[in-house]
Coordinates of C-alpha atoms in Angstrom, one line a residue:
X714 CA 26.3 27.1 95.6
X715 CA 29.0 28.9 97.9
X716 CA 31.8 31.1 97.8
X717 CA 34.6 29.8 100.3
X718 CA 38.1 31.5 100.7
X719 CA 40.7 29.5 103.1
X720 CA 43.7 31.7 104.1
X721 CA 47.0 29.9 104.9
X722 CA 49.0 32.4 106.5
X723 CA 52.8 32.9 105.3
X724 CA 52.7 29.9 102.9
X725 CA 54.5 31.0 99.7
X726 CA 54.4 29.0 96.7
X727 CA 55.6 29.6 93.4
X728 CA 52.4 31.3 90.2
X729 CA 53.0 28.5 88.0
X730 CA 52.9 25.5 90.5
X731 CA 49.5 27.6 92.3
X732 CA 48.3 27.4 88.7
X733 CA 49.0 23.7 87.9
X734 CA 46.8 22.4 91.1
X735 CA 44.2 25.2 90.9
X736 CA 43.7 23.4 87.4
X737 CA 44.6 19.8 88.3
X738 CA 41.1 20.1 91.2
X739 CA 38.8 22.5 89.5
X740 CA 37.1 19.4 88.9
X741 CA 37.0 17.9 92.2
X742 CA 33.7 16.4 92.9
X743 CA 31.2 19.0 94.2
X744 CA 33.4 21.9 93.2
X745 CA 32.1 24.7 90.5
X746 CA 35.0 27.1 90.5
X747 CA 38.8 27.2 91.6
X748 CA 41.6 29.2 92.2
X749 CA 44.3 28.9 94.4
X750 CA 46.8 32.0 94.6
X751 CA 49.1 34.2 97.1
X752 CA 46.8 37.0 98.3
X753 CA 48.6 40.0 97.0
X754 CA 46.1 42.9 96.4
X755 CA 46.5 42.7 92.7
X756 CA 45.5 39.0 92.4
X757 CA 42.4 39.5 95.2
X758 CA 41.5 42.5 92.8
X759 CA 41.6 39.7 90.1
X760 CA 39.5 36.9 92.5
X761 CA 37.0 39.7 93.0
X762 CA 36.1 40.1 89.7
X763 CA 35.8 37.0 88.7
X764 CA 33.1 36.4 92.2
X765 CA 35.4 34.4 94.2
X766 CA 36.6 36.9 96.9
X767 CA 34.5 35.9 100.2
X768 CA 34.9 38.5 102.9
X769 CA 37.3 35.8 104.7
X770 CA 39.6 36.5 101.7
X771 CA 39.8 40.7 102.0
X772 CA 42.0 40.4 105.1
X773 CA 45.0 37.9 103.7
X774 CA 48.5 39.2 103.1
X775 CA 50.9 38.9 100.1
X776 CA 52.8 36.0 102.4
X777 CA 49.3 34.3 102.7
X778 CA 48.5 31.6 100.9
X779 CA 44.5 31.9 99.5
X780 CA 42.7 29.5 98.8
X781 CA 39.2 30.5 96.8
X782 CA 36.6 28.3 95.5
X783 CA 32.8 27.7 94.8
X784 CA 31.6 24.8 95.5
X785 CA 28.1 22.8 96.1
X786 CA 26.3 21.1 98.7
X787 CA 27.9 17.8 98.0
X788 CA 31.4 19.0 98.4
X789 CA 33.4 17.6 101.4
X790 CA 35.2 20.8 102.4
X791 CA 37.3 19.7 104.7
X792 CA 38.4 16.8 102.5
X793 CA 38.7 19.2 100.0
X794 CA 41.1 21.6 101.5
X795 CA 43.5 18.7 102.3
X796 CA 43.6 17.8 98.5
X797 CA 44.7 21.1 97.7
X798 CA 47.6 21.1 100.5
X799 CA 48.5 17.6 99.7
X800 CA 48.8 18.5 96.0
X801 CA 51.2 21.5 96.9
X802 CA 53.7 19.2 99.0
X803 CA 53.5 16.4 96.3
X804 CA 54.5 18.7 94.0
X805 CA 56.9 21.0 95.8
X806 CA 60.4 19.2 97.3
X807 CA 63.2 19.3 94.6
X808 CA 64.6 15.8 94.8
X809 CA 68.6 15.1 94.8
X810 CA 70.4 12.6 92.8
X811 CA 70.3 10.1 95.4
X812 CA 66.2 10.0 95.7
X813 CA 66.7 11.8 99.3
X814 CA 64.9 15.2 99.7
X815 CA 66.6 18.2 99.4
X816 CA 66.5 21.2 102.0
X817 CA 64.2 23.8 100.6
X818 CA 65.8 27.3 101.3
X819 CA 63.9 30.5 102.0
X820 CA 65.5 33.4 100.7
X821 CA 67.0 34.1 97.2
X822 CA 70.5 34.3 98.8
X823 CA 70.5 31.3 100.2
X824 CA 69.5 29.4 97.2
X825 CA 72.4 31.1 96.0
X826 CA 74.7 30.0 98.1
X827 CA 73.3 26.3 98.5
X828 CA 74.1 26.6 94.8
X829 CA 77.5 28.2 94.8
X830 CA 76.6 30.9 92.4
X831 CA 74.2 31.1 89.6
X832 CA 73.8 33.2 86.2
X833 CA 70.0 33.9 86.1
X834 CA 67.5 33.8 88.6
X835 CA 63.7 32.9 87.9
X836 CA 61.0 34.9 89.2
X837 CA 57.5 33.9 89.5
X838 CA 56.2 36.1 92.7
X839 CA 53.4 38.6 92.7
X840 CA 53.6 41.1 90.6
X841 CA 54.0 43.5 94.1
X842 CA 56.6 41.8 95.5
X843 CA 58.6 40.9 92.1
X844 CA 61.1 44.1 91.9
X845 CA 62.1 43.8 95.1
X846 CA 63.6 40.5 94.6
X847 CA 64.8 41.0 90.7
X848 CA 66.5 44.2 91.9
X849 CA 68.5 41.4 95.1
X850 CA 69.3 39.4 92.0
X851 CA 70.7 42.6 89.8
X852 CA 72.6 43.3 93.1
X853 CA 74.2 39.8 93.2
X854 CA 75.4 39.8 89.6
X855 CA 72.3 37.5 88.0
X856 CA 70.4 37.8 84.7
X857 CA 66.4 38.5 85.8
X858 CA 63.8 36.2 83.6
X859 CA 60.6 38.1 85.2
X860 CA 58.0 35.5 85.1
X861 CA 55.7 37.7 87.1
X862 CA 53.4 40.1 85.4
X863 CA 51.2 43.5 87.0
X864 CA 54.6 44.6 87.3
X865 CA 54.6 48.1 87.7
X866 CA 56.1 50.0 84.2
X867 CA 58.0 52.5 86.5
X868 CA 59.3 49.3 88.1
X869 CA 60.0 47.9 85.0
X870 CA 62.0 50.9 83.5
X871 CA 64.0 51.2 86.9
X872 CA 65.4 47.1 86.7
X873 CA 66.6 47.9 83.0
X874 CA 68.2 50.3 83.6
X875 CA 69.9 48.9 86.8
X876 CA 70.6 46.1 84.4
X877 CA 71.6 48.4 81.7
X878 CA 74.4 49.6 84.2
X879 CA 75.5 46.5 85.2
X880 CA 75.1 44.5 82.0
X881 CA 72.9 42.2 83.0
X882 CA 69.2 41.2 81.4
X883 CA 66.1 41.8 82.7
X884 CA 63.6 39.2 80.7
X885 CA 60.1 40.9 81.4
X886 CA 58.5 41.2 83.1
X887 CA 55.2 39.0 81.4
X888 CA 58.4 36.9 79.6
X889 CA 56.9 33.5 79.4
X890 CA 59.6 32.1 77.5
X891 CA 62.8 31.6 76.9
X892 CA 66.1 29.3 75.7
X893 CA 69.6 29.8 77.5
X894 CA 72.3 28.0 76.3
X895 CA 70.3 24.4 75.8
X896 CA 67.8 25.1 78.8
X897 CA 64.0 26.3 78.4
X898 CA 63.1 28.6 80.7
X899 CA 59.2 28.9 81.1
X900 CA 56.8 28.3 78.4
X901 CA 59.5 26.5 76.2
X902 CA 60.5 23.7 73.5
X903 CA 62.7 20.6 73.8
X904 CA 64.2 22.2 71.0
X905 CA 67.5 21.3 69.2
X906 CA 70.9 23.3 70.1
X907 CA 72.5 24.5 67.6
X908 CA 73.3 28.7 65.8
X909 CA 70.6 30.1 65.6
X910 CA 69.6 33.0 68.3
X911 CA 66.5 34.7 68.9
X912 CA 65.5 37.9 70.4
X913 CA 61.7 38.2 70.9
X914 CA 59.2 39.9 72.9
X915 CA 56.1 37.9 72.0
X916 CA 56.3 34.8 74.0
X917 CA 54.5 32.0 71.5
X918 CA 56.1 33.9 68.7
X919 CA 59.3 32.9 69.6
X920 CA 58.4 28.8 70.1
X921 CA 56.7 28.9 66.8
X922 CA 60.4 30.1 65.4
X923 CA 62.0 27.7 67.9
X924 CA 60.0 25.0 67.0
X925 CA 59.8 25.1 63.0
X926 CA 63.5 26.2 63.2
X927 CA 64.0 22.3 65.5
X928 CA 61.8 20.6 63.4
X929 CA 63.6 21.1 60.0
X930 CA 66.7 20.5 61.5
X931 CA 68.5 23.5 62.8
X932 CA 68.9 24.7 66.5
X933 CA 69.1 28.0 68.9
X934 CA 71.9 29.2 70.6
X935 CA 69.7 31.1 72.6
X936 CA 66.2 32.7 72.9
X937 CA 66.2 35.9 74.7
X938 CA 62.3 36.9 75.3
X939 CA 61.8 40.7 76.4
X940 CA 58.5 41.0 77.3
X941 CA 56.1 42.8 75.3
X942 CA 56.2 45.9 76.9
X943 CA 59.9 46.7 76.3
X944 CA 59.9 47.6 72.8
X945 CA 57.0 50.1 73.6
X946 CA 58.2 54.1 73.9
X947 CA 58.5 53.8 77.6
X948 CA 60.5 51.4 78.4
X949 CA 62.9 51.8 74.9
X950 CA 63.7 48.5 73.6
X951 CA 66.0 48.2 76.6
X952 CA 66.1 44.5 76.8
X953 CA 65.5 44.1 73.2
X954 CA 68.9 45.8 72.5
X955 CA 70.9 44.2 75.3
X956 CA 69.4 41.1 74.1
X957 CA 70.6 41.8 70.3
X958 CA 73.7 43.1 71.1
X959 CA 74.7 40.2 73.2
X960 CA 74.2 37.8 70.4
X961 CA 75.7 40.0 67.7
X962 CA 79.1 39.0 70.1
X963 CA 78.1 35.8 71.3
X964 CA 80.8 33.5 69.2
X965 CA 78.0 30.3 69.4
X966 CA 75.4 32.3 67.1
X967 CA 75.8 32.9 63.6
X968 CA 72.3 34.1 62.6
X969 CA 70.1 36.0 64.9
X970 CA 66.1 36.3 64.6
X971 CA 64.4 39.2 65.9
X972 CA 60.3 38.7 66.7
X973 CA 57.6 41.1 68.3
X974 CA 54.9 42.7 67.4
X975 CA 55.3 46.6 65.8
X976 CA 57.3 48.3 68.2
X977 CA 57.4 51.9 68.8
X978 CA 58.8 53.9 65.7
X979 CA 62.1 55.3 67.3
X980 CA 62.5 51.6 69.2
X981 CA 62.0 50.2 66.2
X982 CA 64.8 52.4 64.3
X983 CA 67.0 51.7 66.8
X984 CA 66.8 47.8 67.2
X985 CA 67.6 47.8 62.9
X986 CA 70.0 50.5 63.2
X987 CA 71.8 48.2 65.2
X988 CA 71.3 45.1 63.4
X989 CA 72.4 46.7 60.2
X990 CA 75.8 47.8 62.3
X991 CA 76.6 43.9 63.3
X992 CA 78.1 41.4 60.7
X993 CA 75.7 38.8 61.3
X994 CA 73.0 38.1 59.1
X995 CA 69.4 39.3 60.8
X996 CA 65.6 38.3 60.1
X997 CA 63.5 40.9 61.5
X998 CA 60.0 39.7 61.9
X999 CA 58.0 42.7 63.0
X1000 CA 54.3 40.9 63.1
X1001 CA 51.8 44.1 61.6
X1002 CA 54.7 46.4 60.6
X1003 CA 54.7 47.6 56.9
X1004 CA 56.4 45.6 54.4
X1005 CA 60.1 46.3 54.2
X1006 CA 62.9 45.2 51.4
X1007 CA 65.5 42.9 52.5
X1008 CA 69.1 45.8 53.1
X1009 CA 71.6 42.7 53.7
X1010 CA 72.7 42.2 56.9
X1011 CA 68.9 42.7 57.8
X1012 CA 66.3 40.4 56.1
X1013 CA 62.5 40.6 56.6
X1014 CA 59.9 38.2 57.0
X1015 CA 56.4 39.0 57.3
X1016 CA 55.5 35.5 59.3
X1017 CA 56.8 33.4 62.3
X1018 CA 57.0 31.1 59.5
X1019 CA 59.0 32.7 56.5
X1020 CA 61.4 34.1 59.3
X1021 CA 62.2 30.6 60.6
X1022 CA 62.4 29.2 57.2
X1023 CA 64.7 32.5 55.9
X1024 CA 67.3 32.0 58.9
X1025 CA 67.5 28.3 57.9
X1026 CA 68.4 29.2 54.2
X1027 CA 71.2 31.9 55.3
X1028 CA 72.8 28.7 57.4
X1029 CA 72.8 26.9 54.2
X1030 CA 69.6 24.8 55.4
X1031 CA 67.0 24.3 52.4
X1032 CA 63.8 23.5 53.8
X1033 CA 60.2 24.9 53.9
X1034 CA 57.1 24.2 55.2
X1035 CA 54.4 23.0 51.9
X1036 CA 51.1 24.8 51.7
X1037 CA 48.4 22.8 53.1
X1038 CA 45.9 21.1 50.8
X1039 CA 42.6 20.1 52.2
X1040 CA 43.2 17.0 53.3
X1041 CA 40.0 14.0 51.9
X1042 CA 38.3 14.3 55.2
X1043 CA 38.3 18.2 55.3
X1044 CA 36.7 18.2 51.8
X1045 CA 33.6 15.9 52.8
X1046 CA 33.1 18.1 55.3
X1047 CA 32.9 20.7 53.3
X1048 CA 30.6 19.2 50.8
X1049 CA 28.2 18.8 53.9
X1050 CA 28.5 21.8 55.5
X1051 CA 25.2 23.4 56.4
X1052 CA 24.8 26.4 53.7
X1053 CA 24.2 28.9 56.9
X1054 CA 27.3 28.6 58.2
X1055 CA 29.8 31.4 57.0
X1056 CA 32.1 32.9 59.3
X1057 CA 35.7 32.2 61.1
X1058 CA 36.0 31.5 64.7
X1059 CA 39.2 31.7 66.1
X1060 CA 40.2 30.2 69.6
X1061 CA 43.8 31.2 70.3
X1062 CA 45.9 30.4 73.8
X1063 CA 48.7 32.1 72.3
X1064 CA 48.4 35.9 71.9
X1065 CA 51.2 36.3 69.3
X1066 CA 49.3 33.1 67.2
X1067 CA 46.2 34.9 67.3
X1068 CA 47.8 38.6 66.6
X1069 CA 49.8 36.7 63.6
X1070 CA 46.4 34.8 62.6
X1071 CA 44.5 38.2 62.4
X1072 CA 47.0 40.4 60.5
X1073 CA 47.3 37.7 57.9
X1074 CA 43.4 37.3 57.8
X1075 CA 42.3 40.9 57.5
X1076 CA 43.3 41.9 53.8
X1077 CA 40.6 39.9 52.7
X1078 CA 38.1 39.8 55.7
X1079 CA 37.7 43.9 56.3
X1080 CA 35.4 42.7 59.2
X1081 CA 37.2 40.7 61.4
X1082 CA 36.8 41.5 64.9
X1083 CA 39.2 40.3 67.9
X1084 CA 40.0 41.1 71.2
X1085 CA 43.6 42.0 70.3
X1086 CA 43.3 44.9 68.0
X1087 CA 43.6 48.6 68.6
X1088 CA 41.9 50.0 66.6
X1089 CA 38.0 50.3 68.3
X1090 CA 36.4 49.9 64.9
X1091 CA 38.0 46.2 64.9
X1092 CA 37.6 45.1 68.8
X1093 CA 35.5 42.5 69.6
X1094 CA 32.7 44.6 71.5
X1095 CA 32.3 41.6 74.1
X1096 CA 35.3 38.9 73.8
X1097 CA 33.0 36.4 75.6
X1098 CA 30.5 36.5 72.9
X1099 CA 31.7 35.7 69.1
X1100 CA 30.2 38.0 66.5
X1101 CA 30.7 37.7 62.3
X1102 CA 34.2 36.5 61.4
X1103 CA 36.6 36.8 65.0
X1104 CA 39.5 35.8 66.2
X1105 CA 39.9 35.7 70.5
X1106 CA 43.2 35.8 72.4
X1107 CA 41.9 33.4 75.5
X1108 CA 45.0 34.1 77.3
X1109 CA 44.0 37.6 77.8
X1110 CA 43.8 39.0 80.9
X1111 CA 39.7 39.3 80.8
X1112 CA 39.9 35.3 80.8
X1113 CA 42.6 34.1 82.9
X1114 CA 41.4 36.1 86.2
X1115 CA 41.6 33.6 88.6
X1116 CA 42.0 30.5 86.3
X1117 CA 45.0 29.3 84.8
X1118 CA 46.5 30.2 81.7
X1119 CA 44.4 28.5 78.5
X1120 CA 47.9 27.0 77.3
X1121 CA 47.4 24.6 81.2
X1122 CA 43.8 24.4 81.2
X1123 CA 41.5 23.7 78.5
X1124 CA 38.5 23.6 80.1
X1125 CA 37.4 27.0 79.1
X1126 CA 38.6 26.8 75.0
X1127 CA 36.5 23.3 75.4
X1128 CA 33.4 25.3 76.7
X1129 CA 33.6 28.0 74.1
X1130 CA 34.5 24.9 71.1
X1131 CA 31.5 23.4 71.7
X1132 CA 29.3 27.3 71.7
X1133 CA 30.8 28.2 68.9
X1134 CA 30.1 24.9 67.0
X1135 CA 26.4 25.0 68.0
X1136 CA 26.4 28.6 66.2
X1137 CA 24.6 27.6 62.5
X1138 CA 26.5 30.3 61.0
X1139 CA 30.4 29.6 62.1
X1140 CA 31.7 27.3 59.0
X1141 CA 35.4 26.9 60.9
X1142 CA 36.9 27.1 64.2
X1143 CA 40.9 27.7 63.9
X1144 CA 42.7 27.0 67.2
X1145 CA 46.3 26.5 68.3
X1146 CA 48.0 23.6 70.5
X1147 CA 50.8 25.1 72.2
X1148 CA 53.1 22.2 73.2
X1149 CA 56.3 22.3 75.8
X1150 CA 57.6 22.5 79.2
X1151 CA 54.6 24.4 81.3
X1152 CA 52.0 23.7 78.6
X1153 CA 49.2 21.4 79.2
X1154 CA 50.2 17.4 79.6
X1155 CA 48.1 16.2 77.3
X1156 CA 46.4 18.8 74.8
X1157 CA 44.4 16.6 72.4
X1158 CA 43.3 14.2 75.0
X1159 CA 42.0 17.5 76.9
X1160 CA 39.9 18.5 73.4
X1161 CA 39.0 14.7 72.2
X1162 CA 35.7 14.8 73.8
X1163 CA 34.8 18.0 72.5
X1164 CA 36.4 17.6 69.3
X1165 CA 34.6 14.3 68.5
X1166 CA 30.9 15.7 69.2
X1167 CA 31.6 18.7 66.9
X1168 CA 32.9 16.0 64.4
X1169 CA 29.6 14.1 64.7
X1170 CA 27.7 16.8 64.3
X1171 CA 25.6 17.4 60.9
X1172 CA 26.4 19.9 58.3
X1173 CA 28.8 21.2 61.4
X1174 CA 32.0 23.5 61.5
X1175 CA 35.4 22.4 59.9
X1176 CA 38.3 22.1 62.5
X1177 CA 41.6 23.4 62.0
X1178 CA 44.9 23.5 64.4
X1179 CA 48.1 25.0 64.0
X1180 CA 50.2 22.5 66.1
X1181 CA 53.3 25.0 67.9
X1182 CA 55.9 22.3 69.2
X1183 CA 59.0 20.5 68.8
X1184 CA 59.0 16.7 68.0
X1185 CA 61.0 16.1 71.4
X1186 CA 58.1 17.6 73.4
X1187 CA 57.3 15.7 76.6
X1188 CA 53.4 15.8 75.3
X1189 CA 54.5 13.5 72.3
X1190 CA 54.3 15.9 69.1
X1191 CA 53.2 13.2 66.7
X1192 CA 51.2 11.5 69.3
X1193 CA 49.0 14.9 69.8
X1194 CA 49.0 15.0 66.1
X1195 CA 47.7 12.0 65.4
X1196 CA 45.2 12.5 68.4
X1197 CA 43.6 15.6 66.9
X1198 CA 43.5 14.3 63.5
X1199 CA 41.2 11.1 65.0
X1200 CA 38.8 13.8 66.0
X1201 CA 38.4 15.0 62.6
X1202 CA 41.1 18.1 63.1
X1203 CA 43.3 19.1 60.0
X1204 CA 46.3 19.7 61.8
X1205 CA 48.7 22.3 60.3
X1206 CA 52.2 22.5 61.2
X1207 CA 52.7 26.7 61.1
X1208 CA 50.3 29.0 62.2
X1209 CA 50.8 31.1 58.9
X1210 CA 50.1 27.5 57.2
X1211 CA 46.8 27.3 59.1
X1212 CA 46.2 30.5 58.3
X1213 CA 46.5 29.9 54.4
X1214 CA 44.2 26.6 54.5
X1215 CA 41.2 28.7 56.4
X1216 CA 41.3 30.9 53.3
X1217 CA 41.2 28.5 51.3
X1218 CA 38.3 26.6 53.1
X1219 CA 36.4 29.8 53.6
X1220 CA 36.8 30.8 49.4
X1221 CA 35.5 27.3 48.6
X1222 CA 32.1 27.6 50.6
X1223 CA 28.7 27.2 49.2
X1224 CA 27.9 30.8 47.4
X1225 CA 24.6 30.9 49.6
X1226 CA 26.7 31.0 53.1
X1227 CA 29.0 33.6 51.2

């Protein structure tokens, strides 16, 4: 095995696309390993770590496109190569109405133009390069959704508050997702329109509330996503604030739903002082904080969840989600299961699912251990090794250097499936299945094959999935459903519901794996 890097100088082409072919021929016959990214110092420093920097690879340029990859002695190279480049022109050219190609342009202002003026501008470059560009955009009168992440924070801090001025957004940087005016931007739903807003900064957090909030029948006027640094001390809230306070006077949205993770104290006073100041009604859903009573306009909700299902009820909607009950199949399971096995293994793509997953877990599982905590006493002392009861974020950075995001490629969550399952002391393995526009294009049928051996196996694990989309999903929501249920899944339809049926599953195990 060899480590090859092919530069292709002052080729540009957009993260998520780079991400989408680096998965689609990682399995390209002969090849071990692939990545294929624009060689900015921060992502060689990323291609380095992971052992697929060649010496080749040091000298390319932020412009450059490179090309980095392991591969055997029965790999055609040269054939190889020409897969990769013909899967990047496939995919790139926009197509008109009329089937004919349209001109690609090469700046920002003169997509601009070719458009005659646009609101927001999408930004998916190297985190080096990004601020440059997002500040053009601030210049030229656009919102910025910054896509991009190893943003700098003092380059963070400088576009809000150029957008601050000028009253203009800056979503992120690291915003995956968001909803404008019908229109997902990102890692995003096919959700209903409709008056509902949102205001998050926690990606998946927001299409879990999107989602539940499509599903029972409602819809957003818009999602606003932050990025998660923004409600930290540094940076203020700035976005978060903008973000609110646009809604608060945007006549289309009549409740507004606020989602992150626990902000910084004085961030946090602010965002509710504000809140409490507007006349709409509010459900803050501040994952971790300490439990708060409802001071109407401001409602709280202590799950992704209860805050969808509260904002439905102050629209006069009357619908929940059911707790789960172990479905027939899930209890023969558990009459089988191998008296060893014992402990929780959490696989999560979403960091917000997994962050949610733990804080609801921990009350009654002192030792959990992830990779998301702060605290050191509850961080996983090696994420790529499970140990007692655990839940992993796989979309942390430690896992996604140079691979794609675990929400596109399932190749490593199948890997650690199958470890986990061959552990005789993990009774259940709790994952998510992130649906929408960006996400994998077939979920299930990426886990089936791994899914149906740990089915098949003796005394094995119990599987359980909360399922995050909307039922318009191009993936096919009941299709996937349907899918992981065939492999012996119990497929839950909230992450909190997921969450309730583990303890349930884990309280009903045989009192010698206790």
């Amino acid at each position: 095995m060899k480590t090859y890097n092919i530069i292709k100088p002052d080729k540009y082409f957009d993260s998520v696309l780079l991400m989408q072919v680096s998965r689609e021929l990682s399995s390209a016959p002969g090849i071990i390993e692939l990545s294929v990214m624009m060689g900015s110092q921060g992502n060689k420093d990323l291609l380095r770590e992971s052992g697929l920097l060649a010496a080749e690879g040091e000298n390319a340029r932020g412009s450059d496109l490179l090309i980095a990859f392991k591969a055997d002695g029965s790999a055609d190279l040269d054939a190889f190569v020409e897969k990769v480049e013909n899967a990047l022109t496939r995919r790139t050219p926009a197509r008109a109405e009329d089937g004919d190609e349209e001109e690609s342009v090469k700046s920002l202002e003169s997509a601009y133009a070719k458009l005659g003026g646009a609101d927001v501008v999408f930004i998916s470059l190297p985190g080096d390069y990004a601020a440059w560009e997002a500040e053009k955009a601030l210049d030229m009168g656009m919102h910025v959704m910054l896509f991009s992440d190893n943003v700098p924070l003092e380059d963070e801090i400088s576009l809000k508050k150029i957008g601050k001025e000028k009253g203009l957004l800056v979503m992120g940087p690291d915003c995956g997702t968001a909803f404008i005016g019908g229109v997902g931007l990102g890692f995003a739903n096919a959700v209903r329109e409709g008056k509902i807003g949102v205001v998050g900064a926690a990606g998946t957090g927001m299409q879990e509330v999107a989602c539940i909030i499509s599903n029972l029948g409602a819809g957003l006027s818009h999602g606003i996503g932050t990025g998660g640094r923004d409600v930290k001390k540094d940076v203020g809230g700035m976005a978060f604030l903008m973000g609110l306070e646009m809604l608060i006077e945007d006549p289309g949205t009549e409740i507004i739903i606020l989602v992150t993770k626990p902000p910084d104290k004085g961030v946090e006073d602010e965002i509710i002082k504000m809140a409490a100041a507007g006349k709409k009604p509010v459900v803050a859903c501040l994952l971790g904080s300490a439990h708060k009573e409802d001071a109407p306009p401001v409602h709280y909700a202590s799950t992704l969840e209860q805050a969808a299902v509260k904002a439905l009820e102050l629209a006069g909607i009357r619908q929940k989600i059911e707790d789960p009950e172990m479905s027939p199949g899930l209890k023969s399971r558990l009459e089988k299961i191998s008296p060893r096995r014992r402990f929780l293994r959490g696989l999560y793509s979403g960091g917000t699912l997994g962050s949610e997953a733990e804080i609801l877990l921990r009350p009654g599982m002192p030792g959990l251990l992830s990779n998301l905590s702060k605290k050191s006493e509850e961080r996983l002392p090696d994420p790529w090794k499970s140990s007692g009861d655990c839940i992993v974020d796989l979309g942390d950075d430690l896992f996604t250097r140079g691979r794609p995001h675990p929400m596109i490629d399932y190749a490593l969550r199948k890997e650690r499936m199958l470890k986990e399952a061959t552990d005789p002391e993990c009774a259940v393995i709790l994952f998510d299945v992130v649906l929408g526009y960006g996400s994998n294009a077939d979920p299930a049928g990426e886990l089936e094959d791994a899914l149906l051996r740990i089915d098949k196996m003796e005394g094995g694990p119990l599987l359980v999935a909360a399922l995050c989309g909307a039922k318009d999903d191009p993936q096919g929501y009941e299709r996937q459903q349907k899918v992981l249920e065939r492999c012996g899944v119990q497929v839950c339809l909230s992450n909190a519901s997921a969450v309730k049926l583990v303890n349930k599953i884990l309280n009903k195990l045989p009192v010698s794996s206790k």
